[in-house]
Coordinates of C-alpha atoms in Angstrom, one line a residue:
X1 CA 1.1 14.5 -124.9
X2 CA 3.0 16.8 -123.1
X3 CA 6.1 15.9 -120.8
X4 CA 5.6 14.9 -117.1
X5 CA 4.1 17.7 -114.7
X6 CA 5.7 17.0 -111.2
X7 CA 3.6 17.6 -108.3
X8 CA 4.0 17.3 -104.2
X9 CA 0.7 15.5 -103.7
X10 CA -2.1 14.4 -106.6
X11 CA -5.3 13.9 -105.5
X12 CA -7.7 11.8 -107.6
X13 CA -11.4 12.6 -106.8
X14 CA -12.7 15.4 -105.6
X15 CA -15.3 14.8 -103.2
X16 CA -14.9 15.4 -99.5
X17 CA -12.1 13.6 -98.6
X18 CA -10.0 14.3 -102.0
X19 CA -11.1 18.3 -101.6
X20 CA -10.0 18.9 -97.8
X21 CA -6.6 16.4 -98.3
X22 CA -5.8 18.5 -101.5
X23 CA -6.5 21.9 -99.6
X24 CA -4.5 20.6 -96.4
X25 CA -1.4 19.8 -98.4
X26 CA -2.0 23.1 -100.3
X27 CA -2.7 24.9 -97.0
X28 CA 0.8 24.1 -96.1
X29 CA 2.9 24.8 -99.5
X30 CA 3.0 21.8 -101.3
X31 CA 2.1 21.8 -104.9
X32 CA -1.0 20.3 -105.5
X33 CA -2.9 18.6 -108.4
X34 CA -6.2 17.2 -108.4
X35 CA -7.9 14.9 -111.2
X36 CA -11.3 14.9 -111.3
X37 CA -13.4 12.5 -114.5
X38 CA -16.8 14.8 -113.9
X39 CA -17.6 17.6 -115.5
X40 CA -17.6 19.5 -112.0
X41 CA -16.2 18.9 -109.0
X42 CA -17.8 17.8 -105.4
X43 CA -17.8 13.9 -105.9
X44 CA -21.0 11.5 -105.0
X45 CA -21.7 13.8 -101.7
X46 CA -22.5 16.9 -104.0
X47 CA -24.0 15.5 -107.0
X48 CA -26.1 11.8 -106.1
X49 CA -25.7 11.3 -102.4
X50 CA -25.3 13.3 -98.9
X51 CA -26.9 16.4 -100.6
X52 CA -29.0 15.5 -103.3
X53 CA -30.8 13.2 -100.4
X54 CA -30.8 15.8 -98.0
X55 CA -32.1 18.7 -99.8
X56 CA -34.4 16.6 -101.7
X57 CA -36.0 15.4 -97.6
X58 CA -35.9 19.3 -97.1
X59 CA -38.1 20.6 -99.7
X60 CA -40.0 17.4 -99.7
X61 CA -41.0 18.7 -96.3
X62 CA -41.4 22.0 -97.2
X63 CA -43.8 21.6 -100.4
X64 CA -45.9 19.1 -98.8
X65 CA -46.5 20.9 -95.6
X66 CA -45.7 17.4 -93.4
X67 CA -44.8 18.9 -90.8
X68 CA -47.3 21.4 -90.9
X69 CA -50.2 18.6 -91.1
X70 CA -48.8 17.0 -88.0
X71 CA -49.3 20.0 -85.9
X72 CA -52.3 21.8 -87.1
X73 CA -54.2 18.6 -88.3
X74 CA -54.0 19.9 -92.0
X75 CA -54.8 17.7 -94.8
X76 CA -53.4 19.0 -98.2
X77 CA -53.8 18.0 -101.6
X78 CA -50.3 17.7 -103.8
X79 CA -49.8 18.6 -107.0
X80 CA -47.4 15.8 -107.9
X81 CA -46.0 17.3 -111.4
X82 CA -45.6 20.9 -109.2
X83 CA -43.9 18.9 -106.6
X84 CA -41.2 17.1 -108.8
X85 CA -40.3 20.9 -110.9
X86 CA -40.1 22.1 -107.3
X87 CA -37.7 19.5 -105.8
X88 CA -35.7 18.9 -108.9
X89 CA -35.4 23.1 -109.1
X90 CA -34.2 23.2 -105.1
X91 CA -31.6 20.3 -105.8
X92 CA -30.2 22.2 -108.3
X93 CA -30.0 25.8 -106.6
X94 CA -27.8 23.6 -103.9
X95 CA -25.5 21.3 -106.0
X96 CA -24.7 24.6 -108.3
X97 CA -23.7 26.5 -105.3
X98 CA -21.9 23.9 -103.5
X99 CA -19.4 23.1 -106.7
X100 CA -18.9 26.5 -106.8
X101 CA -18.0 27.0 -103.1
X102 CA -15.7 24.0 -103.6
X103 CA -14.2 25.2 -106.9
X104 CA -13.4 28.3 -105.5
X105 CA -11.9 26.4 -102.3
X106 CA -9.2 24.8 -104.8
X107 CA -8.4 27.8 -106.4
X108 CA -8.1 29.9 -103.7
X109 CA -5.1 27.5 -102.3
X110 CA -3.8 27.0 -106.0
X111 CA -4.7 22.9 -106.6
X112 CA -4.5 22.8 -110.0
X113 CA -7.5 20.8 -111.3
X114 CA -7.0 18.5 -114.3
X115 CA -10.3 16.7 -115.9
X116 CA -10.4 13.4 -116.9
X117 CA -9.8 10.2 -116.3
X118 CA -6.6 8.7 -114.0
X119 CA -4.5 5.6 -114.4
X120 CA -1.7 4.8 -113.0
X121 CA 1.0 3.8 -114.9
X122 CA 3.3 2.9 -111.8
X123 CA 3.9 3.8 -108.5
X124 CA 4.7 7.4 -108.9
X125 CA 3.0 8.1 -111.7
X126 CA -0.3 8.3 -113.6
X127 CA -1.9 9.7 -116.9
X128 CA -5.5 11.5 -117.1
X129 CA -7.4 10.7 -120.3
X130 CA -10.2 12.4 -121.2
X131 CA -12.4 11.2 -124.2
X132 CA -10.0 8.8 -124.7
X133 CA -7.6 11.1 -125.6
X134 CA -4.4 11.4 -123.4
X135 CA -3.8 15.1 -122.1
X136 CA -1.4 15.1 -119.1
X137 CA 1.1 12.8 -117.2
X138 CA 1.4 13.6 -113.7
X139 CA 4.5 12.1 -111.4
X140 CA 4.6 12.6 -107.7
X141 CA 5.5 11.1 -104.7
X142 CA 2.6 11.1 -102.7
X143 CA -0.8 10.2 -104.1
X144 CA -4.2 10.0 -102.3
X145 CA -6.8 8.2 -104.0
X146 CA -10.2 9.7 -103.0
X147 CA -12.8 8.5 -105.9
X148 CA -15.6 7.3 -104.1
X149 CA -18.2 5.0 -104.3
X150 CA -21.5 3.6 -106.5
X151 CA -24.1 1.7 -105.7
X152 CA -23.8 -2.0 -106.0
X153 CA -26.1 -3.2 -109.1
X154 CA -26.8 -7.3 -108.3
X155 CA -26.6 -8.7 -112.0
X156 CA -30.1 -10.2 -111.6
X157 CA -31.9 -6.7 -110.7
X158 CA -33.6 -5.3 -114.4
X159 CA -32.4 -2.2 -114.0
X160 CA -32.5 -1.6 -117.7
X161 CA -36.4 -0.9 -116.6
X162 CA -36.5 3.0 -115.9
X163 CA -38.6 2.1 -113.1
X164 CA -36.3 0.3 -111.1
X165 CA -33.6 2.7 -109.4
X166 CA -30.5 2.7 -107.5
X167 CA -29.8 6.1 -105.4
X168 CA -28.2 7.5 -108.1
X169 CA -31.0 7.4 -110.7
X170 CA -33.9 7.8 -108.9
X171 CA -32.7 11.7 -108.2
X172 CA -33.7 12.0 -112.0
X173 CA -37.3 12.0 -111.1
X174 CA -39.8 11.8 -113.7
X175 CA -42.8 11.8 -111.1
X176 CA -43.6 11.0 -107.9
X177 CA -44.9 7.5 -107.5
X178 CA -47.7 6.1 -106.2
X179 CA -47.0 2.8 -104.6
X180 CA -42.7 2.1 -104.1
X181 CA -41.0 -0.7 -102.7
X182 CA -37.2 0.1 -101.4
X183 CA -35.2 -2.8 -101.1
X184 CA -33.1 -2.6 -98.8
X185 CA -33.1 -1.3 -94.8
X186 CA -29.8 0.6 -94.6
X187 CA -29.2 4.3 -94.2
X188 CA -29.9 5.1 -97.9
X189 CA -33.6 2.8 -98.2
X190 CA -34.4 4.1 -94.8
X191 CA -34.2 8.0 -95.7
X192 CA -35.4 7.8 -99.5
X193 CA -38.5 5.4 -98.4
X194 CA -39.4 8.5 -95.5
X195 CA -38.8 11.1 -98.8
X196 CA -41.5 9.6 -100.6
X197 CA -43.6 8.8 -97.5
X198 CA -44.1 12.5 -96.7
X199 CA -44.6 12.9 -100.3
X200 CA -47.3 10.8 -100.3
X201 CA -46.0 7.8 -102.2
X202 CA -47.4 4.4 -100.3
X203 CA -43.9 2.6 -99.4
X204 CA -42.9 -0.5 -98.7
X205 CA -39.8 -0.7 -97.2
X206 CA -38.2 -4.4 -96.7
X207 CA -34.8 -5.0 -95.2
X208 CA -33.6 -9.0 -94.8
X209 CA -32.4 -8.6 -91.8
X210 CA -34.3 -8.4 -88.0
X211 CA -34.1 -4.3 -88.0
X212 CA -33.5 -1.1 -90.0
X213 CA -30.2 0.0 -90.0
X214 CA -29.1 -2.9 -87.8
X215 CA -26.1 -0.6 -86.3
X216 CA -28.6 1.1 -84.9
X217 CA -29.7 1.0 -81.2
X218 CA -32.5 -1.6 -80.9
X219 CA -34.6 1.4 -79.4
X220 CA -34.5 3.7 -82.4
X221 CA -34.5 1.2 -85.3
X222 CA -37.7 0.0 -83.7
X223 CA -39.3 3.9 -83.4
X224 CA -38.6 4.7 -86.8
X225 CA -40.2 1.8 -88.0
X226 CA -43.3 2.3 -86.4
X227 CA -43.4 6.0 -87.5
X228 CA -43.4 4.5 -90.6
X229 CA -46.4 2.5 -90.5
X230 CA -48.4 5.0 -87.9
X231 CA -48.2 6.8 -91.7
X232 CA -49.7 4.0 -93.4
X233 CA -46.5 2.2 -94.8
X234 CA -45.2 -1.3 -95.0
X235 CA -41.9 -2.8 -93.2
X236 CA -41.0 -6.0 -94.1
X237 CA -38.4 -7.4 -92.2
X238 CA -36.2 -10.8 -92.4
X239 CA -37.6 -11.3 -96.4
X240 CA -35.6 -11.0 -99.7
X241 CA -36.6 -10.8 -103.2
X242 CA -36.6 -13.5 -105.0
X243 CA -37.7 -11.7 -108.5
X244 CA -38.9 -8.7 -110.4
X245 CA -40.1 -9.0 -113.6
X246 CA -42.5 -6.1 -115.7
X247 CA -46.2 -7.2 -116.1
X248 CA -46.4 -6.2 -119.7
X249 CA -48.2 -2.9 -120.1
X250 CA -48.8 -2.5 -116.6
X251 CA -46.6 -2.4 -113.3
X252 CA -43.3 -3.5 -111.5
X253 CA -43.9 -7.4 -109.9
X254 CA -41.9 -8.0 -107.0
X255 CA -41.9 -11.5 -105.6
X256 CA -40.3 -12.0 -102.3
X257 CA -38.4 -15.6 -100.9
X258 CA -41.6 -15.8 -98.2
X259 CA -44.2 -16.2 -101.1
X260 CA -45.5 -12.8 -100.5
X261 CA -46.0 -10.4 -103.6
X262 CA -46.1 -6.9 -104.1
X263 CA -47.2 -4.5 -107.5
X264 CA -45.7 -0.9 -107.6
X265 CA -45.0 1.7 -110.0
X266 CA -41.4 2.2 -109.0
X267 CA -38.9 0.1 -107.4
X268 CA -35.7 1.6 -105.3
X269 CA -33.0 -1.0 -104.6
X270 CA -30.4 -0.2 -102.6
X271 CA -27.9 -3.0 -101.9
X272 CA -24.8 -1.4 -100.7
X273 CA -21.8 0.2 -102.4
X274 CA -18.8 -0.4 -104.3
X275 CA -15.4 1.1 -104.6
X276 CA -14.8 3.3 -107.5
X277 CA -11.1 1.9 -108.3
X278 CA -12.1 0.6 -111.7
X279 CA -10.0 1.8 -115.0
X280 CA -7.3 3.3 -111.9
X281 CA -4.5 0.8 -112.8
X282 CA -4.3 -0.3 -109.2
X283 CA -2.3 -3.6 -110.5
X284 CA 0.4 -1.3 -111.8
X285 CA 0.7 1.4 -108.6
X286 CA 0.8 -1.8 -106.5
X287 CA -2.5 -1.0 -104.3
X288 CA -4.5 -3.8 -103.3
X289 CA -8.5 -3.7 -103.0
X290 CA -11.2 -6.3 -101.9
X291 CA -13.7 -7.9 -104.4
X292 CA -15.8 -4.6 -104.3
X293 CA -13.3 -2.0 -105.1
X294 CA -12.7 -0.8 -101.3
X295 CA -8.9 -0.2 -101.0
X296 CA -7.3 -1.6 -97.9
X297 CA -5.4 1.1 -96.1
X298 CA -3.5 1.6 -92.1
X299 CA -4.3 3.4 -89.7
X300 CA -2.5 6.3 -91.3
X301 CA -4.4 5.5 -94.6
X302 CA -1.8 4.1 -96.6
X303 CA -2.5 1.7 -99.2
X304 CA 0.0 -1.2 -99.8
X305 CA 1.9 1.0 -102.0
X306 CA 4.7 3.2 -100.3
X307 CA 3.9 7.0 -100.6
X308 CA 0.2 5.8 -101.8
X309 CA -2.6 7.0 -99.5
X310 CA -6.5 6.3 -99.9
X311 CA -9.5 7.7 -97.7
X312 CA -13.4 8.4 -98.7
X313 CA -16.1 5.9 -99.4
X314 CA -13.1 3.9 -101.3
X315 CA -11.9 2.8 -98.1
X316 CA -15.0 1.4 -96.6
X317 CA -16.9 2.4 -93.5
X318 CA -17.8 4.1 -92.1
X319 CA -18.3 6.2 -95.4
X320 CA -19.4 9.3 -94.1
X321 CA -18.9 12.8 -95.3
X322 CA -17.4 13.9 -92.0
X323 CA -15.0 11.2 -91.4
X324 CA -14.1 11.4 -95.2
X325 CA -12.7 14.9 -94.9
X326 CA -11.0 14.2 -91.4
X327 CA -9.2 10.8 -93.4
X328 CA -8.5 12.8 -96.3
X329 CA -6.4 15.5 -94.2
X330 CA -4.6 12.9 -91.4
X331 CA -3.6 10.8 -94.3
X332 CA -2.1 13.8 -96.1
X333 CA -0.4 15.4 -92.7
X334 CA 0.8 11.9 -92.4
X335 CA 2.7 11.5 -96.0
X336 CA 4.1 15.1 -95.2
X337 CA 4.7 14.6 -91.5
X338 CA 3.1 18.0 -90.8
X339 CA 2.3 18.0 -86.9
X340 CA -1.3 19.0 -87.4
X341 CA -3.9 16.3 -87.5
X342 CA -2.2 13.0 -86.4
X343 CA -5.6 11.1 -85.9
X344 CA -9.2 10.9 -86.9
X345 CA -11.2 11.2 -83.7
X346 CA -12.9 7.6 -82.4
X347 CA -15.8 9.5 -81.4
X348 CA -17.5 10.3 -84.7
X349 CA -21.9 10.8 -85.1
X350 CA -24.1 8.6 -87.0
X351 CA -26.6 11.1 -88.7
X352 CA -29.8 9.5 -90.7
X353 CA -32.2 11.9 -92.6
X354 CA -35.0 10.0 -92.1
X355 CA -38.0 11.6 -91.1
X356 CA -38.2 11.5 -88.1
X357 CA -34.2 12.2 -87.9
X358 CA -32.2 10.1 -86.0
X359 CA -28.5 10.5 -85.2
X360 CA -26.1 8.3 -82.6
X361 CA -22.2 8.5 -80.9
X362 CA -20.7 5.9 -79.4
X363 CA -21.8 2.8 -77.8
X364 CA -25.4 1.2 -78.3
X365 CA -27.2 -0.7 -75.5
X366 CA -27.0 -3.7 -77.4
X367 CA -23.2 -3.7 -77.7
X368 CA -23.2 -2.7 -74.0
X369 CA -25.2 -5.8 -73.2
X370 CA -22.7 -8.1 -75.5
X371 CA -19.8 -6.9 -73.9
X372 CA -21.6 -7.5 -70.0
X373 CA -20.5 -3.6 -69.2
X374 CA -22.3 -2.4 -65.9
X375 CA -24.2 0.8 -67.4
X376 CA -27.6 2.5 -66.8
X377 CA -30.3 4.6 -69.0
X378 CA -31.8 8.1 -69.2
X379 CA -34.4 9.0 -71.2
X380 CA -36.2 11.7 -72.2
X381 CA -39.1 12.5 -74.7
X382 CA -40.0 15.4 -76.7
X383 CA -43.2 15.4 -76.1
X384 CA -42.5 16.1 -72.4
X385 CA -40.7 19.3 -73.5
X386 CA -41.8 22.7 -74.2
X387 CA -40.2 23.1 -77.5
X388 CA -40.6 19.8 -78.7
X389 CA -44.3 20.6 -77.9
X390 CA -44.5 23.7 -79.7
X391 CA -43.0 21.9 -82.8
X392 CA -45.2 19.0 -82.2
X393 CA -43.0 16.2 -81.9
X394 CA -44.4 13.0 -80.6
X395 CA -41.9 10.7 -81.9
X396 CA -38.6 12.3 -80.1
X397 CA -36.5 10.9 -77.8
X398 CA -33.1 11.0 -76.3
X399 CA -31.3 8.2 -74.8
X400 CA -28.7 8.3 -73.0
X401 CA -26.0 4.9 -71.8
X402 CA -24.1 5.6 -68.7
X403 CA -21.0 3.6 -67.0
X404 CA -21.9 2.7 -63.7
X405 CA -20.5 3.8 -61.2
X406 CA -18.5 6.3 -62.8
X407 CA -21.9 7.6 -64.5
X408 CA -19.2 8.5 -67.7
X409 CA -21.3 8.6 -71.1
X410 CA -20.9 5.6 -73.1
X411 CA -23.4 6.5 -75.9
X412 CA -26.1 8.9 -77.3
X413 CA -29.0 8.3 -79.2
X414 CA -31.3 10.4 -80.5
X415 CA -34.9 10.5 -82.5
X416 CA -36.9 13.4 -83.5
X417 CA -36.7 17.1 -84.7
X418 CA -32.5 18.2 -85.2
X419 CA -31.6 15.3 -83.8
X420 CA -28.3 15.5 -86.0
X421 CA -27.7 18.8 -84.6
X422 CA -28.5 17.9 -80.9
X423 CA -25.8 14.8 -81.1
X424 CA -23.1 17.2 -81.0
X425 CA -24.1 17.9 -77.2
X426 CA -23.4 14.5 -76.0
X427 CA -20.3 13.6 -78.5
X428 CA -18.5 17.0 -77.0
X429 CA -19.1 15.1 -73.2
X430 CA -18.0 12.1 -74.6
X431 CA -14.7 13.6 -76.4
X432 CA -13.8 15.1 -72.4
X433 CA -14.5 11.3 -70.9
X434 CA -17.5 13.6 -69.1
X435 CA -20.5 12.1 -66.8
X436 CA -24.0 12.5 -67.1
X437 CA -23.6 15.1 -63.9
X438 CA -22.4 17.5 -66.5
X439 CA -26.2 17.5 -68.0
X440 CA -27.3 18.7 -64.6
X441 CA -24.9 21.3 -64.2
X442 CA -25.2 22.8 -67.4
X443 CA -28.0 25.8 -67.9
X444 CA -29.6 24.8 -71.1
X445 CA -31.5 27.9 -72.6
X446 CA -35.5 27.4 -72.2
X447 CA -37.4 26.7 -74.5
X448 CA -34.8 24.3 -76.3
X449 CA -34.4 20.7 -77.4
X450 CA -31.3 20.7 -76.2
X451 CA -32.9 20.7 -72.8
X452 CA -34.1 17.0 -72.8
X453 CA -30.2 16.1 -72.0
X454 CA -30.6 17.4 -68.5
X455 CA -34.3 15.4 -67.8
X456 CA -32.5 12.4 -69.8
X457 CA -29.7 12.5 -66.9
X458 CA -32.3 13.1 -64.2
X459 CA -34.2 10.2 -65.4
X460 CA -30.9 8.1 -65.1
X461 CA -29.7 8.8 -62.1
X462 CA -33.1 8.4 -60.9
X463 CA -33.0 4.8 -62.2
X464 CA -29.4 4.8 -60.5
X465 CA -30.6 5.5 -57.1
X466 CA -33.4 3.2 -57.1
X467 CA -31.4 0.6 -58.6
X468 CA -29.0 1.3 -55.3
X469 CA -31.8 1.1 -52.8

């Protein structure tokens, strides 16, 4: 192997937060590597999660018509084999573009890219392997470790069965099933088990706890959930499995703690994530991590290792995209002390692709009623507006949690059509400490969506008012 190559910052993993902290430090003149161990850069968010799920919920609507059944009333026949070239085909078109808008990204602010494996050796140093074979030692004195996550595989779930999935395998679709049972309520059960719902798969969905995505205000866990079974499907809530086991020549058994029993052709079990810090010599670079893998880290994302900085899934929640790439540039401005982004913003969106979508920023009423805060609601559904009416949405609705008196916004929540895009609206108010008053100010253009945030505030202070009187 060659001598040491010395470098300002390197970067190992290059998903969100690895590609925007290696690009920041870049940005600014420091020299730059990056290891990446895939054959192509873009991480987990590219390749097997925030895309792939995204895109695959996207054309899923598309082939299938859903939304077009809703509205007109249309019933349509799939062609299940056509469907899965179809999706598969569309997943690829947007993972190949996206690794090679982020490829071009690195080179255009010079981050030399090394592939392989990385291990530290010490603090300040590392080698990347690949095949085995050692091909370059990098030293530095700032590091940012940015490799992700997996999904968690419980030892006692077959998943040598090719019919029992994690969210990583079950993008390599073979065909679309006919009966599934997702294991698992989070974010990742919830959206997969709404794919294969439009696709026409019969789901059953169970979660052990009391509600889908239990961060979730009471109010929309509970709407998706019956949008799910309006359509047919099964939720079971506050069960766990107790086995699966192959019936030979025939389908997956799933047997559940409650006695209840379930056969399907496919099983999805999503059981959280673990850190991807395995093989990284953390022992020798000092860095400590929790039985999963997440690294622990400050609020300036350092690890327990001086100059050693971690941010991405690897850290923990809240493990989105967004907030990955915001960690991955603070923590870098913060090892360089460049006066640019000191702080990721408190005020970050939940988005869920779930069909319906649902999407949240700050506060919940639940946590309002915990913490006895003095607050009121507004609400407002799209069925009761003229876009949401022309895109037949029955299912919308905005929510809206206000201080009182001070009628400050405390939290959003929506369900329904772009309700990841209409979030942005409130979580701007909120950024400025606004009040709902700045809803009725605003001209909204007509028809919109976005207009339901000025009905939502008259419908609270309304509540206000008579709650006064």
């Amino acid at each position: 192997m060659a001598d040491a190559q010395r470098f300002d910052l390197v970067v190992i993993g290059s998903g969100p937060a690895g590609e925007k902290g290696a690009v920041q430090a870049a940005y600014f003149g420091k020299k730059v590597a990056l290891v990446e161990k895939a054959p192509t850069v873009g991480g987990a968010c590219v390749h097997t999660g925030t895309l792939p799920s995204k895109t695959l919920r996207e054309a899923a609507l598309y082939v299938t018509g859903f939304q077009r059944r809703q509205l007109y009333g249309m019933s349509l026949e799939i062609d299940r084999q056509a469907s899965v070239r179809q999706l598969m085909g569309r997943l690829r078109a947007v993972t190949d573009q996206q690794v090679s808008q982020i490829g071009q990204n690195l080179d255009r602010h010079g981050v030399k890219v090394f592939r392989g494996d990385a291990t530290f050796t010490g603090s300040k140093e590392l080698v990347v392997r690949h095949d085995g074979v050692d091909v370059a030692w990098l030293v530095a004195d700032v590091f940012l470790i940015a490799t992700g996550s997996s999904p968690h595989r419980p030892p006692e779930v077959p998943f040598h069965d090719t019919d029992v999935e994690d969210s990583d395998t079950i993008l390599d679709l073979d065909r679309i099933p006919n009966e599934l049972a997702v294991i698992g309520g989070g974010v990742i059960g919830s959206e997969y088990a709404c794919i294969f719902a439009a696709l026409g798969t019969h789901v059953t969905l169970v979660e052990g706890r009391g509600a889908l995505m239990s961060f979730l205000d009471g109010e929309m866990s509970q709407a998706l959930k019956a949008s799910l079974e309006r359509g047919g499907h099964e939720v079971l809530l506050g069960d766990a499995v107790a086995g699966i086991k192959r019936i030979p020549g025939g389908p997956l058994h799933v047997g559940f703690k409650s006695g209840r029993s379930l056969e399907v052709d496919k099983i999805l079990y999503s059981a959280g994530r673990a850190g991807n810090t395995a093989g990284l010599g953390l022992d020798a670079a000092g860095v400590k991590a929790d039985p999963r893998g997440r690294i622990e880290v400050d609020e300036h994302f350092r690890t327990s290792a001086p100059g050693i900085y971690a941010a991405g899934d690897v850290i923990g929640n809240p493990a989105l995209a967004s907030v990955s790439m915001e960690q991955g540039r603070v923590g870098v401005c913060h090892a360089f002390g460049f006066a640019y982004k000191t702080r990721v913003s408190p005020i970050n969106p939940y988005g869920i692709y779930s069909i319906p979508e649902i999407s949240m920023v700050g506060a919940t009423e639940e946590e309002l009623k915990k913490a006895g805060a003095s607050y009121e609601v507004g609400r407002a559904r799209f069925e009761d507006n003229a876009r949401g009416q022309i895109v037949g949405d029955r299912d919308g609705l905005l929510k809206l949690l206000f201080e009182v008196p001070s009628k400050r916004l405390l939290g959003v929540h929506v369900i329904g059509e772009r309700a990841t895009e209409l979030i942005h609206i409130g979580q701007m108010v909120m950024e400025f400490g606004g009040t709902i008053d700045k809803f009725i100010d605003c001209v909204f253009n007509f028809p919109t969506l976005s207009e339901v945030y000025k009905y939502a505030a008259y419908d609270g202070l309304g509540r206000l008012a008579r709650r006064a009187g």
